[in-house]
Coordinates of C-alpha atoms and ligand atoms in Angstrom, one line a residue:
X148 CA -14.7 -4.0 -0.9
X149 CA -14.7 -2.0 2.3
X150 CA -17.1 1.2 2.5
X151 CA -16.6 4.1 4.5
X152 CA -19.6 4.3 5.9
X153 CA -19.1 1.0 6.9
X154 CA -15.8 1.6 9.3
X155 CA -17.9 4.9 10.0
X156 CA -19.7 2.6 12.2
X157 CA -17.1 2.3 14.4
X158 CA -14.1 4.0 16.0
X159 CA -11.4 6.2 13.4
X160 CA -8.0 6.6 14.1
X161 CA -7.5 10.0 14.9
X162 CA -3.9 10.1 13.8
X163 CA -2.4 7.7 11.6
X164 CA 1.4 7.6 10.5
X165 CA 2.6 6.0 7.4
X166 CA 6.1 4.5 6.4
X167 CA 5.9 4.9 2.6
X168 CA 8.4 2.2 2.1
X169 CA 9.4 0.2 -1.2
X170 CA 9.4 2.1 -4.2
X171 CA 12.9 1.3 -5.2
X172 CA 12.1 -2.3 -5.2
X173 CA 8.5 -1.3 -7.4
X174 CA 10.7 0.3 -9.8
X175 CA 13.0 -2.2 -10.2
X176 CA 10.6 -4.9 -10.5
X177 CA 9.5 -3.3 -13.6
X178 CA 12.6 -2.9 -15.1
X179 CA 12.1 0.9 -14.0
X180 CA 14.4 3.4 -12.4
X181 CA 14.1 3.8 -8.8
X182 CA 12.9 7.5 -9.1
X183 CA 10.0 6.4 -11.1
X184 CA 9.0 4.2 -8.1
X185 CA 9.1 7.4 -6.1
X186 CA 7.4 9.5 -9.1
X187 CA 4.0 7.0 -8.7
X188 CA 4.8 6.9 -5.1
X189 CA 3.3 11.0 -4.5
X190 CA 0.3 9.5 -6.5
X191 CA -0.7 6.7 -3.9
X192 CA 0.5 9.9 -1.2
X193 CA -2.7 11.5 -3.3
X194 CA -4.9 8.8 -2.9
X195 CA -4.1 7.9 0.7
X196 CA -5.0 12.0 1.4
X197 CA -8.6 11.5 -0.5
X198 CA -9.3 8.1 1.9
X199 CA -8.1 10.0 4.7
X200 CA -10.3 12.5 4.0
X201 CA -13.3 10.3 3.5
X202 CA -13.0 8.0 6.6
X203 CA -12.6 11.1 8.9
X204 CA -8.7 11.4 9.7
X205 CA -7.7 14.3 11.3
X206 CA -3.7 13.7 11.2
X207 CA -1.8 12.3 8.6
X208 CA 2.2 11.8 8.9
X209 CA 4.4 10.1 6.3
X210 CA 7.8 9.3 6.0
X211 CA 9.1 10.4 2.6
X212 CA 12.9 10.7 3.8
X213 CA 14.9 9.6 6.6
X214 CA 18.0 11.7 7.9
X215 CA 19.7 8.2 7.2
X216 CA 18.2 8.6 3.4
X217 CA 21.5 10.8 2.4
X218 CA 23.6 8.5 1.9
X219 CA 22.0 7.4 -1.3
X220 CA 23.7 8.4 -4.2
X221 CA 23.6 11.6 -5.0
X222 CA 21.3 11.2 -8.2
X223 CA 18.7 9.3 -6.5
X224 CA 18.9 12.1 -3.4
X225 CA 18.8 15.2 -5.9
X226 CA 16.1 13.4 -8.1
X227 CA 13.7 12.9 -4.8
X228 CA 14.7 17.0 -4.0
X229 CA 13.0 17.8 -7.1
X230 CA 10.2 15.9 -6.6
X231 CA 9.2 17.2 -3.5
X232 CA 9.8 21.1 -4.9
X233 CA 7.5 20.1 -7.8
X234 CA 5.4 17.8 -5.5
X235 CA 4.9 21.7 -3.6
X236 CA 3.5 23.6 -6.9
X237 CA 2.0 20.7 -8.0
X238 CA -0.4 19.8 -5.1
X239 CA -1.2 23.2 -3.3
X240 CA -4.0 23.5 -5.6
X241 CA -5.6 19.8 -4.4
X242 CA -4.3 20.8 -0.5
X243 CA -6.5 24.3 -0.6
X244 CA -9.7 22.3 -2.4
X245 CA -9.7 20.3 0.1
X246 CA -8.7 22.6 3.1
X247 CA -5.5 20.5 3.9
X248 CA -2.7 21.5 5.8
X249 CA 0.9 21.1 5.0
X250 CA 3.6 20.9 7.4
X251 CA 6.5 19.2 7.2
X252 CA 9.1 18.3 10.0
X253 CA 12.8 17.0 10.3
X254 CA 16.3 18.9 9.9
X255 CA 15.7 21.2 7.7
X256 CA 18.9 22.5 7.3
X257 CA 20.4 19.5 5.4
X258 CA 18.1 20.7 2.5
X259 CA 18.9 22.9 -0.4
X260 CA 17.1 26.2 -0.2
X261 CA 15.2 26.2 -3.1
X262 CA 13.3 23.0 -1.5
X263 CA 13.7 24.4 1.8
X264 CA 11.5 28.0 0.6
X265 CA 8.8 25.7 -1.4
X266 CA 7.9 23.8 1.3
X267 CA 7.7 26.8 3.9
X268 CA 5.9 28.4 1.5
X269 CA 3.3 25.2 1.2
X270 CA 3.1 25.7 4.5
X271 CA 2.3 29.1 4.8
X272 CA -0.5 29.1 2.4
X273 CA -2.2 26.4 3.7
X274 CA -1.6 27.1 7.5
X275 CA -5.4 27.7 8.1
X276 CA -6.8 25.0 6.6
X277 CA -8.6 22.9 8.9
X278 CA -10.1 19.3 7.3
X279 CA -7.1 17.2 7.8
X280 CA -3.4 17.9 8.4
X281 CA -1.0 16.3 6.3
X282 CA 3.0 16.3 8.0
X283 CA 5.6 15.3 5.8
X284 CA 8.9 13.6 7.9
X285 CA 11.6 14.6 5.5
X286 CA 15.1 14.4 6.6
X287 CA 14.2 13.6 9.6
X288 CA 15.3 10.9 12.8
X289 CA 13.6 10.1 15.6
X290 CA 16.7 10.5 17.3
X291 CA 17.7 13.5 16.3
X292 CA 14.7 15.0 16.6
X293 CA 14.8 13.5 20.8
X294 CA 18.3 15.0 21.2
X295 CA 17.6 17.8 19.6
X296 CA 14.4 18.2 22.1
X297 CA 17.3 17.4 25.1
X298 CA 19.4 20.5 23.8
X299 CA 16.7 23.1 23.5
X300 CA 15.5 22.0 27.0
X301 CA 18.7 21.9 28.1
X302 CA 19.2 25.9 26.6
X303 CA 15.9 26.7 28.9
X304 CA 17.0 25.4 31.4
X305 CA 20.6 27.0 31.6
X306 CA 18.5 30.5 31.1
X307 CA 16.3 29.6 33.9
X308 CA 13.3 29.2 31.8
X309 CA 12.4 25.9 32.8
X310 CA 12.9 24.4 36.6
X311 CA 14.4 20.5 36.2
X312 CA 12.2 19.0 38.5
X313 CA 9.1 20.1 36.3
X314 CA 10.0 18.1 33.9
X315 CA 7.3 15.2 32.8
X316 CA 6.4 13.7 29.8
X317 CA 4.1 16.0 28.7
X318 CA 6.9 18.7 29.3
X319 CA 9.4 16.8 27.0
X320 CA 6.6 16.1 24.3
X321 CA 6.7 20.1 24.2
X322 CA 10.1 20.4 22.5
X323 CA 9.5 17.2 20.1
X324 CA 8.6 18.2 16.2
X325 CA 5.5 16.8 16.0
X326 CA 4.2 19.3 19.1
X327 CA 1.1 19.4 19.4
X328 CA -0.2 17.0 17.4
X329 CA -1.5 14.4 19.9
X330 CA 0.3 10.6 19.5
X331 CA -0.5 8.2 15.6
X332 CA -3.3 6.0 17.0
X333 CA -2.1 3.6 14.1
X334 CA 1.1 3.1 12.1
X335 CA 1.2 1.6 9.0
X336 CA 4.2 0.2 7.2
X337 CA 4.3 -0.4 3.5
X338 CA 6.7 -3.2 1.6
X339 CA 7.3 -6.0 4.0
X340 CA 10.1 -4.6 6.1
X341 CA 8.9 -5.1 9.4
X342 CA 10.9 -2.5 11.7
X343 CA 10.2 1.5 12.7
X344 CA 13.7 2.6 10.5
X345 CA 14.1 5.9 13.3
X346 CA 10.5 7.0 12.9
X347 CA 8.6 8.2 15.4
X348 CA 10.1 6.2 18.7
X349 CA 8.9 8.2 21.4
X350 CA 5.4 8.6 20.0
X351 CA 4.6 5.3 18.7
X352 CA 5.0 4.4 22.4
X353 CA 1.3 2.8 22.6
X354 CA 0.4 3.1 18.7
X355 CA -1.1 0.1 17.0
X356 CA 1.5 -1.0 14.3
X357 CA 0.2 -2.2 10.5
X358 CA 2.7 -4.0 8.5
X359 CA 1.6 -4.6 4.8
X360 CA 3.7 -6.8 2.2
X361 CA 2.5 -4.1 -0.7
X362 CA 4.5 -1.8 -2.1
X363 CA 3.8 2.1 -1.4
X364 CA 3.3 3.0 -5.1
X365 CA 0.6 -0.1 -5.0
X366 CA -0.7 1.1 -1.8
X367 CA -4.4 2.0 -2.6
X368 CA -7.1 3.5 -0.9
X369 CA -8.7 0.2 0.2
X370 CA -5.7 -0.3 1.3
X371 CA -5.9 2.5 4.2
X372 CA -8.9 0.9 4.3
X373 CA -8.5 -2.0 5.1
X374 CA -5.7 -0.7 7.8
X375 CA -8.2 0.6 9.6
X376 CA -10.9 -2.1 9.7
X377 CA -7.7 -3.7 11.4
X378 CA -7.0 -1.1 14.0
X379 CA -10.6 -1.5 14.9
X380 CA -10.3 -5.2 15.5
X381 CA -7.7 -4.0 18.6
X382 CA -8.6 -3.5 22.0
X383 CA -6.3 -1.3 22.8
X384 CA -5.6 -1.6 26.8
X385 CA -2.5 1.0 27.6
X386 CA -0.9 -1.2 29.8
X387 CA -4.6 -1.4 31.7
X388 CA -6.5 -4.4 32.2
X389 CA -10.1 -4.9 30.0
X390 CA -12.6 -3.7 32.4
X391 CA -14.8 -6.6 33.4
X392 CA -18.2 -6.0 33.2
X393 CA -20.0 -7.3 36.2
X394 CA -23.0 -9.2 35.5
X395 CA -25.9 -8.4 36.7
X396 CA -28.0 -11.2 39.2
X397 CA -31.4 -11.2 39.0
X398 CA -32.7 -12.2 42.6
X399 CA -35.8 -14.5 42.5
Ligands
IPE258 C1 11.1 4.5 0.5 O1 11.1 3.9 -0.8 C2 11.1 5.6 -0.1 C3 12.5 6.6 0.9 C4 12.8 6.0 1.3 C5 12.7 8.5 -0.2 P1 12.6 3.1 -0.9 O2 13.4 3.4 -1.7 O3 13.1 2.9 0.4 O4 12.1 1.7 -1.7 P2 12.8 0.5 -1.4 O5 12.9 0.3 -0.1 O6 14.3 0.3 -1.8 O7 11.6 -0.5 -2.2
IPE259 C1 12.3 4.0 5.6 O1 12.4 3.2 4.7 C2 12.5 5.9 5.7 C3 11.2 6.2 4.4 C4 10.3 5.4 3.9 C5 11.1 7.6 3.7 P1 14.0 3.0 4.3 O2 13.9 2.5 3.5 O3 15.0 4.5 4.2 O4 14.4 2.0 5.5 P2 15.5 0.8 5.9 O5 16.7 1.1 4.9 O6 14.4 -0.3 4.9 O7 15.4 0.6 6.9
MG260 MG1 13.1 1.3 1.7

């Protein structure tokens, strides 16, 4: 058992991102419908939110539905949309109680109107909460995000709002969906897959990556703590070299 007190002895990641994968396989192994895996996945997210709050993580960004996921069978897609709408109404009380701000990123134009509306209402209802920001990536794809950012930037150049020479990493970041979030410190992917699947490609340049075999519906608070404990063992260098401490020489 990893205790929160123990974890708090060392630096806690400010921003944790999660690719919540494995709902379908979790359901299949139990002879259940895929959607039952997604439903169980929503419960896992509720538990992880508690763990994030307990440890003092400020930003949690989760991948709930990718742009590529629109290519799944209609019945799975529509069941997921219903799940998102229901989660918004069922979870509002919990979000409010724990002062969690809810935010959604992605190509929301592709969502059914009722789903977009529920998400927007939840965003507005929680916009002043400051304990933790939960960002849900929905109908999200990182390449879409970067292309969309490039288009908006091009429009601003065309309208003389920005000078080409002033464009640098910081300026470009302002056009991404995740602005003004800091980059994730830790990215967790569940379900044995060791890939990024078009999630936060720009933002994870120096993020610590953590892969686990556990299917998302089985992922618990303890599993979240284990990921943080592993993060605390990593040495982040950001391309620099480790500071060599000069030995103190005592002259006799
Ligand atoms: C992740 O679980 C949730 C979504 C992508 C919506 P999957 O549905 O991808 O589950 P697996 O990977 O098929 O087991
Ligand atoms: C990534 O999982 C998207 C989400 C978890 C929402 P996928 O199951 O869609 O990714 P691939 O197909 O295994 O790469
Ligand atoms: Mg998957």
